[in-house]
Short mmCIF file of C-alpha atoms in Angstrom, two decimals:
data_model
loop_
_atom_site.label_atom_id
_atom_site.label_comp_id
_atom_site.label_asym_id
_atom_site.label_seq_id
_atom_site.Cartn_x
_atom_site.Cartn_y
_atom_site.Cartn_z
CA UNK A 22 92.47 14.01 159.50
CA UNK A 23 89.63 12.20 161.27
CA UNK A 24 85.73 14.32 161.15
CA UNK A 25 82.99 12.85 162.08
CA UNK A 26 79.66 13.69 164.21
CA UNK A 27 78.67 17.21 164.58
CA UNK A 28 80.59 20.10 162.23
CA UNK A 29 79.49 23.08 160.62
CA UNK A 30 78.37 23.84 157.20
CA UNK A 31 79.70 26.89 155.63
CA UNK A 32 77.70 28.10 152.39
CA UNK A 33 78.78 31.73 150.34
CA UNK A 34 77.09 32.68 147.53
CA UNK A 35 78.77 35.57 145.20
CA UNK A 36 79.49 36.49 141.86
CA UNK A 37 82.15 34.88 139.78
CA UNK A 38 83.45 38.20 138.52
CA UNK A 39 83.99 39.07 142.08
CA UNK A 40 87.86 39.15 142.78
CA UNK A 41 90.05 39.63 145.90
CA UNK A 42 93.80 40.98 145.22
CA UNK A 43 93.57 40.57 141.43
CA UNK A 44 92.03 36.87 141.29
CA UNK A 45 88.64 35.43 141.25
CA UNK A 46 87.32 35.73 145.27
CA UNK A 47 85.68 31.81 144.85
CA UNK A 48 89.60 31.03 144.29
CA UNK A 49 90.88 33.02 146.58
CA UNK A 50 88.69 31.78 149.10
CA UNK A 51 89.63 28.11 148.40
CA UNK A 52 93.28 29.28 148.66
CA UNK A 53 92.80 30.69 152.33
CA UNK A 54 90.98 27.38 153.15
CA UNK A 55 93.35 25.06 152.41
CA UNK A 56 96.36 27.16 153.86
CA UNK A 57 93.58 27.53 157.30
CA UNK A 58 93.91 23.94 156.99
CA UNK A 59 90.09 23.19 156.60
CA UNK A 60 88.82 19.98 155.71
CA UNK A 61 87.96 21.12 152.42
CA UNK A 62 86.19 23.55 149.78
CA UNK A 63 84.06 23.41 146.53
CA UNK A 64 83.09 25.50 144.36
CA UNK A 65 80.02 25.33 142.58
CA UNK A 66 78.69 27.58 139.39
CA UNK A 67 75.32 28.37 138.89
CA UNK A 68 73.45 28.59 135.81
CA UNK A 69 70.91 31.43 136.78
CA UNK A 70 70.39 33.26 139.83
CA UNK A 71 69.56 36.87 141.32
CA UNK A 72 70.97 38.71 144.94
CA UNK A 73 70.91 41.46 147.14
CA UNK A 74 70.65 43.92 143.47
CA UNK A 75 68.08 41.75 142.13
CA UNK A 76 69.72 41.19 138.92
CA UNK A 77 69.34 38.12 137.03
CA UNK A 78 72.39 36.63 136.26
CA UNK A 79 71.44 34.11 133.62
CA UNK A 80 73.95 31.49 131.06
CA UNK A 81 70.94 31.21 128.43
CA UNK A 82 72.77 32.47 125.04
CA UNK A 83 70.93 35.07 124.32
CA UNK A 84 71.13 36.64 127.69
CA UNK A 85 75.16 35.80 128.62
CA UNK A 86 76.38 36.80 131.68
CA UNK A 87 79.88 37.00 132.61
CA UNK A 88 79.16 37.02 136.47
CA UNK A 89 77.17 33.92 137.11
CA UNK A 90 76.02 32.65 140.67
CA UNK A 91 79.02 31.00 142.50
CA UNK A 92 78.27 29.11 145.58
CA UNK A 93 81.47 27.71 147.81
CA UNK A 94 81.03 25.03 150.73
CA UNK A 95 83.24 23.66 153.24
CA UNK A 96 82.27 21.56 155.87
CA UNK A 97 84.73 21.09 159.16
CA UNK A 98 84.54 21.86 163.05
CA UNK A 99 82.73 24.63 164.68
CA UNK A 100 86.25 25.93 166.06
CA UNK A 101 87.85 25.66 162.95
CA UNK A 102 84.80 27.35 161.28
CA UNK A 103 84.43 29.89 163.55
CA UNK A 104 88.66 30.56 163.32
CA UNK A 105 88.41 31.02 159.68
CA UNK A 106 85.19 33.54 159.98
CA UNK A 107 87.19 36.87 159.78
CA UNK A 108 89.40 35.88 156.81
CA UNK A 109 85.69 35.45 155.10
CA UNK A 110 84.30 38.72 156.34
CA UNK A 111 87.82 40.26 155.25
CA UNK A 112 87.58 39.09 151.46
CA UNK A 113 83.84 38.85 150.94
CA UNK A 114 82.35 42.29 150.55
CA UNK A 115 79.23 41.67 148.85
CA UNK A 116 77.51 38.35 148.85
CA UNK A 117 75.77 36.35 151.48
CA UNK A 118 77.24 33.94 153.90
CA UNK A 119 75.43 31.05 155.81
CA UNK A 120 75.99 28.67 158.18
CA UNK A 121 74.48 25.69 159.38
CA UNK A 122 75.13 22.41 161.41
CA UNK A 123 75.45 18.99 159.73
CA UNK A 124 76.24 15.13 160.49
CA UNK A 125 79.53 13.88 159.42
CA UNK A 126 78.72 10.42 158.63
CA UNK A 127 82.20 9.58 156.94
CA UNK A 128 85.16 11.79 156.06
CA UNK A 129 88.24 9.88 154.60
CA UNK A 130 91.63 10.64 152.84
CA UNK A 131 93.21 7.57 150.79
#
Protein backbone atom coordinates (compact mmCIF):
# COMPACT_ATOMS: atom_id res chain seq x y z
CA UNK A 1 0.00 0.00 0.00
CA UNK A 2 1.59 3.24 -1.19
CA UNK A 3 0.42 6.84 1.13
CA UNK A 4 1.98 9.67 0.74
CA UNK A 5 1.11 13.60 0.45
CA UNK A 6 -2.07 14.79 1.86
CA UNK A 7 -4.28 12.19 4.31
CA UNK A 8 -6.26 12.67 7.23
CA UNK A 9 -5.57 12.35 10.83
CA UNK A 10 -8.08 10.61 12.89
CA UNK A 11 -7.69 11.19 16.81
CA UNK A 12 -10.53 9.51 19.59
CA UNK A 13 -10.12 9.97 22.95
CA UNK A 14 -12.29 7.61 25.47
CA UNK A 15 -12.12 5.63 28.40
CA UNK A 16 -10.42 2.31 28.59
CA UNK A 17 -13.29 0.74 30.49
CA UNK A 18 -15.43 1.70 27.62
CA UNK A 19 -16.47 -1.55 25.68
CA UNK A 20 -18.41 -2.28 22.44
CA UNK A 21 -20.13 -5.93 22.21
CA UNK A 22 -18.40 -7.25 25.34
CA UNK A 23 -14.65 -6.04 24.56
CA UNK A 24 -12.67 -3.01 25.24
CA UNK A 25 -14.08 -0.18 22.42
CA UNK A 26 -10.03 1.00 21.83
CA UNK A 27 -9.86 -2.84 20.60
CA UNK A 28 -12.72 -3.02 18.98
CA UNK A 29 -12.03 -0.05 17.14
CA UNK A 30 -8.60 -1.33 15.95
CA UNK A 31 -10.46 -4.52 14.89
CA UNK A 32 -12.92 -2.55 12.50
CA UNK A 33 -9.82 -0.68 11.16
CA UNK A 34 -7.89 -3.23 10.03
CA UNK A 35 -10.88 -5.33 8.55
CA UNK A 36 -11.88 -1.38 6.77
CA UNK A 37 -8.54 -1.95 5.51
CA UNK A 38 -6.99 1.36 6.91
CA UNK A 39 -3.49 2.04 6.85
CA UNK A 40 -3.24 1.55 10.40
CA UNK A 41 -4.22 2.20 14.22
CA UNK A 42 -2.58 2.84 17.68
CA UNK A 43 -3.56 2.93 20.69
CA UNK A 44 -2.21 5.02 23.22
CA UNK A 45 -2.93 5.03 27.29
CA UNK A 46 -2.84 7.95 29.22
CA UNK A 47 -1.62 8.43 32.59
CA UNK A 48 -4.09 11.26 33.79
CA UNK A 49 -6.72 13.02 32.10
CA UNK A 50 -10.40 14.52 32.55
CA UNK A 51 -13.61 14.76 29.70
CA UNK A 52 -16.88 15.80 28.93
CA UNK A 53 -17.82 14.66 33.10
CA UNK A 54 -14.88 16.38 34.30
CA UNK A 55 -13.57 13.57 36.21
CA UNK A 56 -10.03 13.05 36.75
CA UNK A 57 -8.97 9.89 35.74
CA UNK A 58 -5.56 9.60 37.33
CA UNK A 59 -2.74 6.17 37.57
CA UNK A 60 -1.01 7.86 40.77
CA UNK A 61 -1.35 4.87 43.48
CA UNK A 62 -3.13 6.36 45.77
CA UNK A 63 -5.78 7.59 43.45
CA UNK A 64 -6.09 4.25 40.90
CA UNK A 65 -8.31 4.40 38.26
CA UNK A 66 -9.48 1.58 36.31
CA UNK A 67 -10.69 3.80 33.29
CA UNK A 68 -7.68 5.75 32.25
CA UNK A 69 -7.52 8.19 29.14
CA UNK A 70 -7.20 6.12 25.88
CA UNK A 71 -6.38 7.97 22.79
CA UNK A 72 -6.48 5.88 19.21
CA UNK A 73 -4.94 7.36 15.84
CA UNK A 74 -4.96 6.29 12.39
CA UNK A 75 -3.75 8.16 9.68
CA UNK A 76 -4.92 7.21 5.82
CA UNK A 77 -6.93 8.98 2.90
CA UNK A 78 -9.70 11.40 3.24
CA UNK A 79 -12.04 8.78 1.33
CA UNK A 80 -11.02 6.06 3.29
CA UNK A 81 -11.42 8.24 6.46
CA UNK A 82 -14.46 9.58 5.65
CA UNK A 83 -15.81 5.65 4.61
CA UNK A 84 -14.93 4.43 7.96
CA UNK A 85 -16.73 7.59 9.84
CA UNK A 86 -20.11 5.82 10.60
CA UNK A 87 -18.60 2.57 11.95
CA UNK A 88 -16.90 5.25 14.56
CA UNK A 89 -20.08 7.15 15.28
CA UNK A 90 -21.78 3.54 15.54
CA UNK A 91 -19.36 2.20 18.39
CA UNK A 92 -18.25 5.40 20.07
CA UNK A 93 -20.99 6.74 22.29
CA UNK A 94 -19.24 8.88 24.59
CA UNK A 95 -15.86 10.33 23.90
CA UNK A 96 -14.60 12.91 21.52
CA UNK A 97 -13.50 12.44 17.99
CA UNK A 98 -11.16 14.75 15.88
CA UNK A 99 -9.90 15.11 12.74
CA UNK A 100 -7.28 16.85 11.10
CA UNK A 101 -5.09 16.95 7.85
CA UNK A 102 -1.43 15.85 7.82
CA UNK A 103 1.71 15.29 5.39
CA UNK A 104 2.60 11.80 4.63
CA UNK A 105 6.22 12.09 4.24
CA UNK A 106 6.91 8.19 4.10
CA UNK A 107 4.61 5.21 4.65
CA UNK A 108 6.29 1.74 4.04
CA UNK A 109 5.55 -2.04 4.63
CA UNK A 110 8.78 -4.43 4.60
Amino acid sequence: MKLQGVAKLVRIFLGESDKWQGQPLYEAIVLEAKKAGLAGATVFRGFMGFGAHSRIHTAKILQLSEDLPICIEMVDSEEKIQAFMPTLDQMVKEGLITMEKVEVIRYRSR
